[in-house]
Coordinates of C-alpha atoms in Angstrom, one line a residue:
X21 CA 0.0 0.0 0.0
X22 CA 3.0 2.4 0.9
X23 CA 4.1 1.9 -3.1
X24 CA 0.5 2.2 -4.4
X25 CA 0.5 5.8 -2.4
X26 CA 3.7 7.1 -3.3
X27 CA 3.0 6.1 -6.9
X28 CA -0.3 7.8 -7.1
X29 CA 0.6 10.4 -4.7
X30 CA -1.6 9.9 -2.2
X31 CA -2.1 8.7 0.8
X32 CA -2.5 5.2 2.3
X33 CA -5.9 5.8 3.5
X34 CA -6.9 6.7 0.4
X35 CA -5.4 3.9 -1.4
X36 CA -7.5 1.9 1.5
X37 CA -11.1 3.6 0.7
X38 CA -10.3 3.1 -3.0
X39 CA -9.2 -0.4 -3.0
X40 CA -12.0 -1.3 -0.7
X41 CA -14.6 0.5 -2.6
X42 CA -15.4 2.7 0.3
X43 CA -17.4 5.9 -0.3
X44 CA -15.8 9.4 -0.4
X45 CA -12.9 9.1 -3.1
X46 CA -13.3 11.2 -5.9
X47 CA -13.6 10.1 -9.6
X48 CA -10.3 12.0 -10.4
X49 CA -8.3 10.4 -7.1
X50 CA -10.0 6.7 -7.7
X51 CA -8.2 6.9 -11.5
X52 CA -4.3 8.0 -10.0
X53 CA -4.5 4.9 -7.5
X54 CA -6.0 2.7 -10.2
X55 CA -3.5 3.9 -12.5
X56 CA -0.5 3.7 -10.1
X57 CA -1.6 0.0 -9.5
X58 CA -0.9 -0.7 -13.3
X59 CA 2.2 1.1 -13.2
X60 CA 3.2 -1.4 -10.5
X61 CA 1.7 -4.4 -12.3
X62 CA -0.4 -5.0 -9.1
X63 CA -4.1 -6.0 -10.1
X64 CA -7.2 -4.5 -8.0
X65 CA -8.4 -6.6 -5.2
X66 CA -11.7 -6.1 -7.4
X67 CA -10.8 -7.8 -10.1
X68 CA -12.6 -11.7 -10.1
X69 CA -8.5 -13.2 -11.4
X70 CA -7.2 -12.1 -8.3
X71 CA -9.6 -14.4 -6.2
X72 CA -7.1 -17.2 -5.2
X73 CA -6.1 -19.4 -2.5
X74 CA -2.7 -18.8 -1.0
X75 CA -1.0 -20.6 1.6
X76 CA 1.9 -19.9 3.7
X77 CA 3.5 -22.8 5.3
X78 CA 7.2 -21.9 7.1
X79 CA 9.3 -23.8 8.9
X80 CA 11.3 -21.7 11.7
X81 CA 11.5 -20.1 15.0
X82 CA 8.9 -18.5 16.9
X83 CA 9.8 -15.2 16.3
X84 CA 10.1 -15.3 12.4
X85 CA 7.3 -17.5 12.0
X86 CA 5.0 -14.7 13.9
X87 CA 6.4 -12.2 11.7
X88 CA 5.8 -13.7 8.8
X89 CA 2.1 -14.4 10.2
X90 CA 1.9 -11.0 10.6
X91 CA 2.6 -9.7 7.5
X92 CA 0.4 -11.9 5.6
X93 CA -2.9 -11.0 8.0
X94 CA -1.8 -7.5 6.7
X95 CA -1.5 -8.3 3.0
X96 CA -4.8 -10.5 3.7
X97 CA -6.7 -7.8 5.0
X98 CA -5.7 -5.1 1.7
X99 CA -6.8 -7.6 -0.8
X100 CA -9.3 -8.7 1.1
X101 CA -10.9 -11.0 -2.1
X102 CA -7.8 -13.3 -1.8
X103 CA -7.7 -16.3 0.5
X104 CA -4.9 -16.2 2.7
X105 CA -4.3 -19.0 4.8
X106 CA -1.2 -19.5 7.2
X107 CA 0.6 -22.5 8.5
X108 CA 3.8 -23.0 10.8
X109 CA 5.9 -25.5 12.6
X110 CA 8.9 -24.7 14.8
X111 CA 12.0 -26.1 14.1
X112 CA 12.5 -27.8 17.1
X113 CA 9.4 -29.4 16.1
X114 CA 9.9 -30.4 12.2
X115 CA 10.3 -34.4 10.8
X116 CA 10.8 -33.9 7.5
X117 CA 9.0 -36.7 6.4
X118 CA 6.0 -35.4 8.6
X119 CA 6.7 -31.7 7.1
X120 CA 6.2 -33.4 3.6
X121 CA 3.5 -34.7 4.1
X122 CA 2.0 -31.4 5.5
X123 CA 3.0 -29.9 2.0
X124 CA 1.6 -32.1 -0.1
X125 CA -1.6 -31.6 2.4
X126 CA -2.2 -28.2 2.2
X127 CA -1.6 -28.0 -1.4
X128 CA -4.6 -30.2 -2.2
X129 CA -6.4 -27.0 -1.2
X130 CA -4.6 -24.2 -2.7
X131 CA -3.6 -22.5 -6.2
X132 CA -0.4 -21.6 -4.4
X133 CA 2.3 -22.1 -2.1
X134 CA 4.4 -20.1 -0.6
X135 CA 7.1 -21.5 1.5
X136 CA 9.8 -21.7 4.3
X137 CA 11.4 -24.4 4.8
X138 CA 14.9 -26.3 5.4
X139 CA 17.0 -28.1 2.6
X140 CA 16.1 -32.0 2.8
X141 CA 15.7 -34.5 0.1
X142 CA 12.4 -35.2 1.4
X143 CA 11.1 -31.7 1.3
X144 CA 12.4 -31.5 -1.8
X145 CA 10.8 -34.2 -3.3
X146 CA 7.3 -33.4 -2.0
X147 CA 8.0 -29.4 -3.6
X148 CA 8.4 -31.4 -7.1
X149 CA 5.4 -33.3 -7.0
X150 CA 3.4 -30.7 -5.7
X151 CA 4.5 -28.8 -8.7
X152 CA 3.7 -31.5 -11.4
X153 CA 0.4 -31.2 -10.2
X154 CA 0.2 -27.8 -11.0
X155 CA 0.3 -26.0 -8.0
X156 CA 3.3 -23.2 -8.2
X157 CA 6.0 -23.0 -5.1
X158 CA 7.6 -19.8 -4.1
X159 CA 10.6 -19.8 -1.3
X160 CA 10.5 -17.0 1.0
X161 CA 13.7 -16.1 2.8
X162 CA 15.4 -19.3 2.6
X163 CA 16.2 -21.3 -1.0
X164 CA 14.9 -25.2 -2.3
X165 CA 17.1 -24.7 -5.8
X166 CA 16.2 -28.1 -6.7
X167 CA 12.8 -28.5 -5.8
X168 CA 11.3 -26.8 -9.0
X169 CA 10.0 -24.1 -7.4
X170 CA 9.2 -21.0 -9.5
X171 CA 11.1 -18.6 -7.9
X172 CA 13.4 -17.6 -4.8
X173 CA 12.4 -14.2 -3.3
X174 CA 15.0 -13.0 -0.4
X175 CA 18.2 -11.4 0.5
X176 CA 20.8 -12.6 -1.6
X177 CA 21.9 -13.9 1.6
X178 CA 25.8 -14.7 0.8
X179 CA 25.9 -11.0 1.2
X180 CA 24.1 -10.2 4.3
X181 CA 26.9 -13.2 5.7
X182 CA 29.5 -10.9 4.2
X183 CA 27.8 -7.6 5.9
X184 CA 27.5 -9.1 8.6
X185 CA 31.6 -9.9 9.0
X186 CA 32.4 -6.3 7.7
X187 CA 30.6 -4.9 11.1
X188 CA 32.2 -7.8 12.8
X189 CA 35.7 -6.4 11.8
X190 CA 35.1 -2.9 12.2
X191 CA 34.0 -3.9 15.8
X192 CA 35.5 -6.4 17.3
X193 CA 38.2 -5.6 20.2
X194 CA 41.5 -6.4 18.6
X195 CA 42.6 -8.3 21.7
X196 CA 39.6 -10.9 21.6
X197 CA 40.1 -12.2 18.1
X198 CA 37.7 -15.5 18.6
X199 CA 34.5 -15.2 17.1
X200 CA 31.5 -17.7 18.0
X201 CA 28.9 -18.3 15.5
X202 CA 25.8 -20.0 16.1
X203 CA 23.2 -22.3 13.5
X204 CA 20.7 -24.0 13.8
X205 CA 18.8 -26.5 11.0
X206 CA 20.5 -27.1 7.8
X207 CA 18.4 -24.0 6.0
X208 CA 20.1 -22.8 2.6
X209 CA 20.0 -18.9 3.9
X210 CA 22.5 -20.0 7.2
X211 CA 24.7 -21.6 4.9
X212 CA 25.2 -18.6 2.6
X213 CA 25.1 -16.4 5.5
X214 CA 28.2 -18.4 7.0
X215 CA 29.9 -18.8 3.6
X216 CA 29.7 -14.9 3.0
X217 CA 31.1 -14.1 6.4
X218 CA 33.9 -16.9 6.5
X219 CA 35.1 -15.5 3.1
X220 CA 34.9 -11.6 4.1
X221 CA 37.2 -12.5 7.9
X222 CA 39.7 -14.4 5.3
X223 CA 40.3 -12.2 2.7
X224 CA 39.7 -8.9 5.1
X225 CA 40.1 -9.2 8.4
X226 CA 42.5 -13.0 8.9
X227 CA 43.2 -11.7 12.4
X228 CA 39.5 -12.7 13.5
X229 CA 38.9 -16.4 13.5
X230 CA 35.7 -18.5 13.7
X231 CA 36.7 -20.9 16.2
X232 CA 33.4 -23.2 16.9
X233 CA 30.0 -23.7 16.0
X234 CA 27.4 -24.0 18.6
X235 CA 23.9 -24.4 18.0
X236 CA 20.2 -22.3 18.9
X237 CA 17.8 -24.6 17.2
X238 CA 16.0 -21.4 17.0
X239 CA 14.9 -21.4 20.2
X240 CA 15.5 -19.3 23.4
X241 CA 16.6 -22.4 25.6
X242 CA 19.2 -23.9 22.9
X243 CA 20.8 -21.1 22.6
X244 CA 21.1 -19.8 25.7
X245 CA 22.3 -23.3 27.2
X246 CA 25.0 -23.8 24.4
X247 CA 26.2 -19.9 24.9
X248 CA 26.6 -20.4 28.4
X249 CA 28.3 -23.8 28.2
X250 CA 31.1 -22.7 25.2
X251 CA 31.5 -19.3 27.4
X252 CA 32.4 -21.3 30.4
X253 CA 34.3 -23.9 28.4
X254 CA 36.1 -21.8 26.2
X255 CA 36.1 -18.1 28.3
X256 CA 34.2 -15.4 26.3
X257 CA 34.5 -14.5 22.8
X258 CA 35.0 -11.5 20.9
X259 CA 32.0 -11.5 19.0
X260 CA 29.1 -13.7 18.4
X261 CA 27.5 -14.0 14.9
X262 CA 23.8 -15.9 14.7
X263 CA 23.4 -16.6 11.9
X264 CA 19.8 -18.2 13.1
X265 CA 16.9 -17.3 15.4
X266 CA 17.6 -17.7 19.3
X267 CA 18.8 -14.1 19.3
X268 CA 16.9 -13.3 22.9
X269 CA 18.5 -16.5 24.6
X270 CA 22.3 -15.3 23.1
X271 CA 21.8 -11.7 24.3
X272 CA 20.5 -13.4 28.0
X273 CA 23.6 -15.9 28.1
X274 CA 25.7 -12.6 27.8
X275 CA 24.1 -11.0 30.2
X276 CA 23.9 -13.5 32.9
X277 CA 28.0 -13.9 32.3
X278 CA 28.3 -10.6 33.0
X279 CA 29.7 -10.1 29.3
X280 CA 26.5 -7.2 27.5
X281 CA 28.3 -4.9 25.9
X282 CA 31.6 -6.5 25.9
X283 CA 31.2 -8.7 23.1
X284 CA 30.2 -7.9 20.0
X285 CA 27.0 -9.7 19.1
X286 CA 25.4 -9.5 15.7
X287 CA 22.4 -11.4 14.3
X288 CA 19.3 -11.6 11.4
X289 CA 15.7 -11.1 11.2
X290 CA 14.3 -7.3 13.2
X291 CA 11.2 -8.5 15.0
X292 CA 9.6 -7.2 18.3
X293 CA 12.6 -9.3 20.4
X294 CA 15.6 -8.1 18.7
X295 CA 14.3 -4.7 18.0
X296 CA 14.4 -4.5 22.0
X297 CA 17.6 -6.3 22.5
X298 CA 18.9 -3.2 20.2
X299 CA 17.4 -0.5 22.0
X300 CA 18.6 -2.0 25.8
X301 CA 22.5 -2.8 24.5
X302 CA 21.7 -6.4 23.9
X303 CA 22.5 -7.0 20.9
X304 CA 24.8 -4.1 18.2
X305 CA 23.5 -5.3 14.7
X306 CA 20.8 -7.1 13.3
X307 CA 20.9 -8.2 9.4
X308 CA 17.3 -7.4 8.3
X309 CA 15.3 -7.9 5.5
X310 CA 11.8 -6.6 3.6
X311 CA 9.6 -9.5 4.5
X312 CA 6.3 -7.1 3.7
X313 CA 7.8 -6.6 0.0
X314 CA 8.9 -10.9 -0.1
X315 CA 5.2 -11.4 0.8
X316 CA 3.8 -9.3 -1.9
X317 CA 6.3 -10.3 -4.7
X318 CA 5.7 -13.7 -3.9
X319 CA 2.0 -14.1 -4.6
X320 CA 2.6 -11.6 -7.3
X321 CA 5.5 -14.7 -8.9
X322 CA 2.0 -17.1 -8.0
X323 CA -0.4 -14.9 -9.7
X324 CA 1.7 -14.9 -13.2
X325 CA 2.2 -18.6 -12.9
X326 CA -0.7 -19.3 -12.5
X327 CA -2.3 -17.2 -15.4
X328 CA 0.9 -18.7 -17.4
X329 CA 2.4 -15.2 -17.6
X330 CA 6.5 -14.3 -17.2
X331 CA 7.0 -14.1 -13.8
X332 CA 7.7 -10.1 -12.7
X333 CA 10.8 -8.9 -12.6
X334 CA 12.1 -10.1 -8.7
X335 CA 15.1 -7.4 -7.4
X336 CA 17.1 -8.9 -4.7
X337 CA 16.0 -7.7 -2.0
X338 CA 18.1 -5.5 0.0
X339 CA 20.4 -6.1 2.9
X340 CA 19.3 -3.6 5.7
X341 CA 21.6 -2.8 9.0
X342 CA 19.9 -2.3 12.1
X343 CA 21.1 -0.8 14.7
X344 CA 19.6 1.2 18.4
X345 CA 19.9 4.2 16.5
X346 CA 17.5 3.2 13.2
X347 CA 15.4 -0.3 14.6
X348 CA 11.9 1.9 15.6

């Protein structure tokens, strides 16, 4: 809605009234939003072809699974004529065969799927079938490259790793050169995300190494256990970079070592718990991303495929840096 407005130059209430149909727009205003919303290839919520069924299904932590909720109850309720429907499991929770079986489930159902989920044959190979039955796949956030899906909408997340150890350089005390970083599940985006940052601390900054790998398992309990344990096994690092969820149970580890603020900690995904783990000191940077605008170009990938168009024109999305100062 924030595009619609500043292409039609008004504002997003009016884009509301007009899209809705509500009374009170005039003639002259209704034609600049309807006109911006060709000019941005995004149909009216009026239109009978954009009645479809959409569902989300994501595999991840609490706290990026209810942000991802959140932002498709938003998109839901500004095209109020599609059918949104949302479905998540945690990742200390998934079986891929069970998660598989979920997929080909929920697809029965829908026109499209949009989806987050961890790299496993398995998943893979229900993702293929689903699609030779028609039903198009879109990855959010994270990559199935060989699952046939029609598209990949994220952070070219290589980059965001290699973002992520520029701040870690720039930061970190030169006396402390050990840096922890913590995974979780085998997801593709991790995997790029540590792949960008190793490269970046070898060919920049060789001083810093990565000396272990400990894991969150995106949750608050993992990570705060396996912080705790390396920091009392090991003494304190000089930074920590999650490359996962778990942020909340890192930045309490620290804190209950008596180490916030001493150690540089950087992590992904701003949501309600890491935006105030910025603003108290718990955490110095966190990697974000446009979820709102992955949401709406990926039912926009599903709406071409399905009407056998070329799919729009997907920018990577890009890498944003969060820190106290910018996280509101």
């Amino acid at each position: 809605m924030t595009e619609i407005a500043r292409a039609s130059g008004c504002s997003t209430a009016t884009v509301d009234r007009v899209l809705n149909e509500r009374p009170g727009v005039r003639e002259v205003t209704r034609k600049r939003v309807l006109d911006a919303l060709s000019s941005l290839t995004i149909e009216s919520p009026t239109d009978a072809s954009s009645c479809l069924k959409i569902a989300f299904l994501s595999d991840s932590g609490a706290a990026f699974n209810q942000s991802l909720r959140e932002g498709v109850n938003a998109y839901q309720a500004a095209y109020p004529n599609l059918e949104l429907s949302f479905y998540s499991v945690l990742t200390t929770e998934v079986k891929p065969v069970q998660f598989a079986q979920q997929i080909e489930r929920i697809s029965q159902d829908v026109d499209g799927l949009v989806l987050v989920a961890r790299e496993d044959l398995i998943i893979n190979r229900a993702v293929r079938a689903v699609s030779a039955r028609g039903v198009p796949v879109v990855c959010v956030t994270t990559d199935l490259p060989n699952s046939r899906r029609i598209a990949y909408i994220g952070n070219d997340q290589t980059g965001a790793g290699s973002t992520a150890a520029c701040l870690m350089g720039t930061s970190i005390s030169s006396s402390n050169s050990r840096v922890l970083l913590v995974i979780s599940a085998p997801y593709r985006c991790q995997e790029e995300r540590e792949l960008g940052f190793r490269r970046v601390l070898r060919s920049e900054y060789p001083s810093l190494t990565v000396e272990e790998r400990v894991s969150s398992n995106d949750d608050f309990e993992y990570s705060y256990r396996n912080v705790r344990n390396y920091i009392r096994d090991h003494g304190p690092p000089g930074g920590i970079y999650n490359v996962a969820g778990g942020n909340t149970g890192i930045a309490e580890a620290l804190r209950d070592e008596g180490l916030s603020g001493e150690v540089t900690f950087i992590g992904h995904e701003l949501n309600s718990n890491s935006r105030i783990l910025l603003e108290t000191g718990g955490m110095d940077f966190v990697i974000g991303h446009d979820l709102d605008r992955e949401i709406s170009f990926s039912i926009e990938c599903l709406r071409a495929s399905l009407k056998k168009q070329d799919l729009p024109n997907i920018p990577s999305m890009p890498v944003r840096i969060f820190t106290k100062y910018n996280c509101f």
